[in-house]
DNA sequence: TGCATTAACTCAACTGTGTTGATTTATCAA
DNA sequence: TTGATAAATCAACACAGTTGAGTTAATGCA
């Protein structure tokens, strides 16, 4: 579940792989750059950059974008990412269905599919994932050879912990390492993460966190999750279960309760259920919010306090550039939180010289985490590292 | 205050520097290894390892330790770290005094000094730091040329935040970047961090976290701090202020209060003060604890709850291998907490297959953070990275 | 208009570092 | 004693980045 490619020694080949990523990352960051500038910002010689650029052009990962003039000297040939140069697959395994999506090298979603999960055994899950990923690969409009890898998203926590009841706690994964299993099944690089982590990385690849490298993402799933990104890398903890913020105890009307008992999709549903309202489909909450439905409004104001606490905890513990709110709740409700939350003054994030807002809205909707799975792969493609 | 050496391109020279660290780190981890084994575990050829070992021997960083026999084949020549191969300086700047210490390559403390701070202006602090570091370098018994760098420890938070009142908030550092300033003053590599982060890294270099790479350290300073280590690197946040756990709001008798108002050295002092007891010197708490002084015992039982909450938060948010408790409180009191704290069942850290205890005691005493400053440098010496 | 200046880029020789495969050395085991 | 085993060395080689000289194509000034 973590992504810490083992640190190994460097040799010529691995250095080149590292440097390709360095160059690729500068191109992505700038949108459009010339070789000389890449050389200046990367600590490589122009010659080295030239050679790597030639490689990347050969591989179709980048495009030539004409020359930039306006300054003295020979106009620099500009390069930019080629969206069709590669794509990544995201596969999200939920208790009732499997979702799959593809995004291109620039992080733009290409297509998505879903399929009901008829049984919860390893065989059924594997078959569904395999069928779905084949389907997406076939329809994606880019040669399969350009598949960079697959990001598998499934609910944490991973391995046996004190937090029961999650889908991945099903006997399926007790004896099987998901990463190895899917690498074997799908035949390319595979990364496994939970929904919050996937969603967090997604923001960096194509969302609110573009250009940021240290931030946190509060993910409204069934529960409440947290994705922590430091220097462009996920902070996943020792066993891949970091970010289980929903389980921390916070003050509540009845003493102390887990945060996610007050702030999560499940908690709205429970709250509305006690008012005799059943959340039938995914649009219900959105409509109820527009209609100003009283029970929902009550929940919202009840949830604001604990959510503020959560943000205070995240800010003070992680000192992020920003905290992003997103996940499986309607945009409108997340926007509501953005304004209703009270950001504490006593926080390391309370500073006057901020370049980014303390709070932002990230991706939302039911595909957020699935797309995030693919984003894990794209992010890795651009993350310089010496690895085996 | 972060240590994120900028990611740059690799070349032959930087690869060698990276590989030296890879080799050095394996030697440290094993205590005693042969070249062939290093090669196997590092992804380098034996020849490359041989060349690097020759380099390291030349530089005096490692020693030859004879041959290991007992197996078939040519007995492997074993190598181990040479403690005298290098040393690091830690300098801690407190409101009233400056502490300095030196540790050797193996993390063993060599000597320490202190000096009262007569004024709090930049000049006075600089002079004191410079004088003290010269003194330590002179008396350390290892040539100054073997100084690997200096770790400066000062109370966070850094830069202007919503958390006032800390020493580094003094006007001194408003216009001056401490890292650049001390690099200029002391003339070698300098790392700046707060006490909790320094103490956390210290455990990894020579304490309870030896061999661990992902853990958290709850530091009892004047307030309550947290050092977060993931994959051997400090998680410092975007502005170096991650870990300000003392400021997060938790339930208290009077509603909600900052954690460190109940769990910190200052909070004991305040608590005892209301009972008419003044904490006069650093041994007082230790003696009071042995004597079973009622007011202190009251505070201890009052603090256990909030401390348990803090640990629950840390475990669930960071999924560490272990949580280490240490800092400026007597051993006995920290040991008391180790047993009095109730570890929540609902935690990602509640697992049966643990290799390390959930809770451990780390270094304590007044030099903990100072030694940690030096440990920052030692840790960096062994951390493989392609950097300029 | 012409020429100096500037900066990107290329070429070719060179350098540093790791890899490879054959060979040597030292110990264990039969 | 001899063969198996594994560490270590040697020497030729490959890869990738660097260096410095030379080329190209703009700008800016006379």
mmCIF file of C-alpha atoms in Angstrom, chain A residues 2 4 6-11 14-16 18-19 22 26 40-44 157-164 214 226 228 230-231 233-245 247-251 255-256 258 260 309 312-321 345-354 383-384 386, chain B residues 2 4 6-11 14-16 18-19 22 26 40-44 157-164 214 226 228 230-231 233-245 247-251 255-256 258 260 309 312-321 345-354 383-384 386:
data_model
loop_
_atom_site.group_PDB
_atom_site.id
_atom_site.type_symbol
_atom_site.label_atom_id
_atom_site.label_comp_id
_atom_site.label_asym_id
_atom_site.label_seq_id
_atom_site.Cartn_x
_atom_site.Cartn_y
_atom_site.Cartn_z
ATOM 1 C CA UNK A 2 2.878 2.367 0.424
ATOM 2 C CA UNK A 4 8.338 3.682 -1.207
ATOM 3 C CA UNK A 6 13.291 0.702 -2.228
ATOM 4 C CA UNK A 7 16.308 2.917 -2.211
ATOM 5 C CA UNK A 8 19.070 1.365 -4.286
ATOM 6 C CA UNK A 9 22.414 2.349 -5.647
ATOM 7 C CA UNK A 10 22.670 4.484 -8.746
ATOM 8 C CA UNK A 11 24.196 3.455 -12.026
ATOM 9 C CA UNK A 14 19.075 4.382 -13.235
ATOM 10 C CA UNK A 15 20.544 7.851 -13.442
ATOM 11 C CA UNK A 16 19.025 8.260 -16.856
ATOM 12 C CA UNK A 18 15.905 9.584 -12.781
ATOM 13 C CA UNK A 19 16.918 12.402 -15.085
ATOM 14 C CA UNK A 22 13.422 15.357 -13.594
ATOM 15 C CA UNK A 26 9.935 20.480 -15.276
ATOM 16 C CA UNK A 40 19.368 25.712 -15.567
ATOM 17 C CA UNK A 41 16.674 24.554 -13.173
ATOM 18 C CA UNK A 42 17.662 20.910 -13.038
ATOM 19 C CA UNK A 43 21.373 21.023 -12.459
ATOM 20 C CA UNK A 44 22.074 19.207 -15.711
ATOM 21 C CA UNK A 157 -7.308 0.085 6.566
ATOM 22 C CA UNK A 158 -4.970 -2.534 5.235
ATOM 23 C CA UNK A 159 -3.954 -5.631 7.174
ATOM 24 C CA UNK A 160 -5.391 -6.448 10.563
ATOM 25 C CA UNK A 161 -5.927 -3.403 12.752
ATOM 26 C CA UNK A 162 -8.218 -2.278 15.503
ATOM 27 C CA UNK A 163 -10.501 -0.717 12.924
ATOM 28 C CA UNK A 164 -12.803 -3.409 11.654
ATOM 29 C CA UNK A 214 2.779 19.614 0.590
ATOM 30 C CA UNK A 226 -7.208 11.993 5.033
ATOM 31 C CA UNK A 228 -1.260 13.511 3.361
ATOM 32 C CA UNK A 230 4.631 15.891 1.645
ATOM 33 C CA UNK A 231 7.061 16.980 -1.064
ATOM 34 C CA UNK A 233 4.892 11.995 -1.940
ATOM 35 C CA UNK A 234 2.135 10.313 0.007
ATOM 36 C CA UNK A 235 2.710 9.980 3.713
ATOM 37 C CA UNK A 236 1.209 6.546 4.146
ATOM 38 C CA UNK A 237 2.663 5.511 7.485
ATOM 39 C CA UNK A 238 4.451 2.287 8.214
ATOM 40 C CA UNK A 239 1.633 0.000 7.063
ATOM 41 C CA UNK A 240 -0.198 2.189 4.566
ATOM 42 C CA UNK A 241 -2.894 3.225 7.006
ATOM 43 C CA UNK A 242 -1.982 6.825 7.769
ATOM 44 C CA UNK A 243 -4.833 9.286 7.489
ATOM 45 C CA UNK A 244 -7.506 7.393 9.402
ATOM 46 C CA UNK A 245 -8.681 10.675 10.821
ATOM 47 C CA UNK A 247 -11.471 7.365 13.979
ATOM 48 C CA UNK A 248 -9.960 9.956 16.226
ATOM 49 C CA UNK A 249 -12.068 10.917 19.213
ATOM 50 C CA UNK A 250 -13.516 14.423 19.320
ATOM 51 C CA UNK A 251 -15.920 16.149 21.681
ATOM 52 C CA UNK A 255 -19.203 13.205 25.390
ATOM 53 C CA UNK A 256 -16.607 11.921 22.965
ATOM 54 C CA UNK A 258 -15.233 9.225 16.563
ATOM 55 C CA UNK A 260 -16.581 10.271 11.314
ATOM 56 C CA UNK A 309 -11.711 20.479 14.813
ATOM 57 C CA UNK A 312 -7.368 22.376 13.230
ATOM 58 C CA UNK A 313 -5.779 19.020 13.910
ATOM 59 C CA UNK A 314 -4.605 18.609 10.341
ATOM 60 C CA UNK A 315 -3.193 22.105 10.115
ATOM 61 C CA UNK A 316 -1.300 21.949 13.358
ATOM 62 C CA UNK A 317 0.026 18.461 12.887
ATOM 63 C CA UNK A 318 1.016 18.711 9.258
ATOM 64 C CA UNK A 319 1.495 22.395 8.434
ATOM 65 C CA UNK A 320 0.218 21.985 4.881
ATOM 66 C CA UNK A 321 0.149 24.643 2.195
ATOM 67 C CA UNK A 345 -6.661 31.526 14.826
ATOM 68 C CA UNK A 346 -4.361 29.401 16.921
ATOM 69 C CA UNK A 347 -2.931 27.410 14.083
ATOM 70 C CA UNK A 348 0.381 27.240 12.307
ATOM 71 C CA UNK A 349 -1.596 27.865 9.141
ATOM 72 C CA UNK A 350 -2.852 31.240 10.368
ATOM 73 C CA UNK A 351 -0.377 33.387 8.561
ATOM 74 C CA UNK A 352 -0.673 36.577 6.608
ATOM 75 C CA UNK A 353 1.672 35.755 3.757
ATOM 76 C CA UNK A 354 -0.303 32.856 2.353
ATOM 77 C CA UNK A 383 8.582 11.783 -9.462
ATOM 78 C CA UNK A 384 12.379 11.662 -9.748
ATOM 79 C CA UNK A 386 16.596 6.230 -8.097
ATOM 80 C CA UNK B 2 12.745 21.649 6.398
ATOM 81 C CA UNK B 4 14.267 18.880 1.484
ATOM 82 C CA UNK B 6 16.221 20.179 -3.886
ATOM 83 C CA UNK B 7 15.785 17.354 -6.349
ATOM 84 C CA UNK B 8 18.290 17.675 -9.147
ATOM 85 C CA UNK B 9 19.501 15.651 -12.054
ATOM 86 C CA UNK B 10 21.995 12.864 -11.530
ATOM 87 C CA UNK B 11 25.485 12.728 -12.949
ATOM 88 C CA UNK B 14 26.235 12.795 -7.666
ATOM 89 C CA UNK B 15 25.633 9.118 -8.277
ATOM 90 C CA UNK B 16 28.804 8.344 -6.430
ATOM 91 C CA UNK B 18 24.395 8.751 -3.467
ATOM 92 C CA UNK B 19 26.011 5.332 -3.585
ATOM 93 C CA UNK B 22 23.729 3.718 0.329
ATOM 94 C CA UNK B 26 23.987 -0.639 5.021
ATOM 95 C CA UNK B 40 23.401 -7.946 -2.930
ATOM 96 C CA UNK B 41 21.247 -5.673 -0.817
ATOM 97 C CA UNK B 42 22.032 -2.424 -2.565
ATOM 98 C CA UNK B 43 21.598 -3.266 -6.226
ATOM 99 C CA UNK B 44 25.208 -2.441 -6.990
ATOM 100 C CA UNK B 157 6.972 27.633 15.078
ATOM 101 C CA UNK B 158 8.987 29.242 12.362
ATOM 102 C CA UNK B 159 7.890 32.364 10.498
ATOM 103 C CA UNK B 160 4.770 34.252 11.452
ATOM 104 C CA UNK B 161 1.879 31.978 12.387
ATOM 105 C CA UNK B 162 -1.156 32.082 14.610
ATOM 106 C CA UNK B 163 0.863 30.576 17.421
ATOM 107 C CA UNK B 164 2.697 33.387 19.127
ATOM 108 C CA UNK B 214 8.510 5.431 10.233
ATOM 109 C CA UNK B 226 5.606 16.021 17.798
ATOM 110 C CA UNK B 228 7.120 12.784 12.528
ATOM 111 C CA UNK B 230 8.443 8.708 7.520
ATOM 112 C CA UNK B 231 10.917 6.520 5.658
ATOM 113 C CA UNK B 233 12.856 11.561 6.737
ATOM 114 C CA UNK B 234 11.261 14.246 8.844
ATOM 115 C CA UNK B 235 7.772 15.237 7.843
ATOM 116 C CA UNK B 236 8.107 18.932 8.503
ATOM 117 C CA UNK B 237 5.182 20.311 6.547
ATOM 118 C CA UNK B 238 5.311 23.097 4.018
ATOM 119 C CA UNK B 239 6.860 25.666 6.348
ATOM 120 C CA UNK B 240 8.676 23.461 8.829
ATOM 121 C CA UNK B 241 5.953 23.688 11.465
ATOM 122 C CA UNK B 242 4.384 20.259 11.303
ATOM 123 C CA UNK B 243 3.963 18.550 14.650
ATOM 124 C CA UNK B 244 2.458 21.425 16.632
ATOM 125 C CA UNK B 245 0.260 18.909 18.366
ATOM 126 C CA UNK B 247 -2.141 23.410 20.007
ATOM 127 C CA UNK B 248 -4.873 21.104 18.906
ATOM 128 C CA UNK B 249 -8.083 21.381 20.878
ATOM 129 C CA UNK B 250 -9.091 18.439 23.051
ATOM 130 C CA UNK B 251 -11.897 17.903 25.547
ATOM 131 C CA UNK B 255 -14.908 22.313 27.689
ATOM 132 C CA UNK B 256 -12.154 22.365 25.131
ATOM 133 C CA UNK B 258 -5.253 23.131 23.827
ATOM 134 C CA UNK B 260 -0.460 21.300 25.889
ATOM 135 C CA UNK B 309 -6.135 11.278 23.090
ATOM 136 C CA UNK B 312 -4.854 8.083 19.465
ATOM 137 C CA UNK B 313 -4.634 11.033 17.095
ATOM 138 C CA UNK B 314 -1.025 10.351 16.229
ATOM 139 C CA UNK B 315 -1.584 6.644 15.654
ATOM 140 C CA UNK B 316 -4.617 7.051 13.459
ATOM 141 C CA UNK B 317 -3.264 9.918 11.435
ATOM 142 C CA UNK B 318 0.241 8.633 10.913
ATOM 143 C CA UNK B 319 0.177 4.849 11.331
ATOM 144 C CA UNK B 320 3.670 4.756 12.840
ATOM 145 C CA UNK B 321 5.640 1.672 13.758
ATOM 146 C CA UNK B 345 -8.546 -0.370 20.691
ATOM 147 C CA UNK B 346 -9.968 1.572 17.803
ATOM 148 C CA UNK B 347 -6.694 2.465 16.221
ATOM 149 C CA UNK B 348 -4.797 1.403 13.148
ATOM 150 C CA UNK B 349 -1.958 0.595 15.509
ATOM 151 C CA UNK B 350 -3.986 -2.002 17.380
ATOM 152 C CA UNK B 351 -2.650 -5.070 15.665
ATOM 153 C CA UNK B 352 -1.534 -8.434 16.880
ATOM 154 C CA UNK B 353 1.535 -8.863 14.686
ATOM 155 C CA UNK B 354 3.505 -5.955 16.062
ATOM 156 C CA UNK B 383 20.381 9.204 3.822
ATOM 157 C CA UNK B 384 20.838 8.346 0.148
ATOM 158 C CA UNK B 386 20.722 12.813 -5.305
#
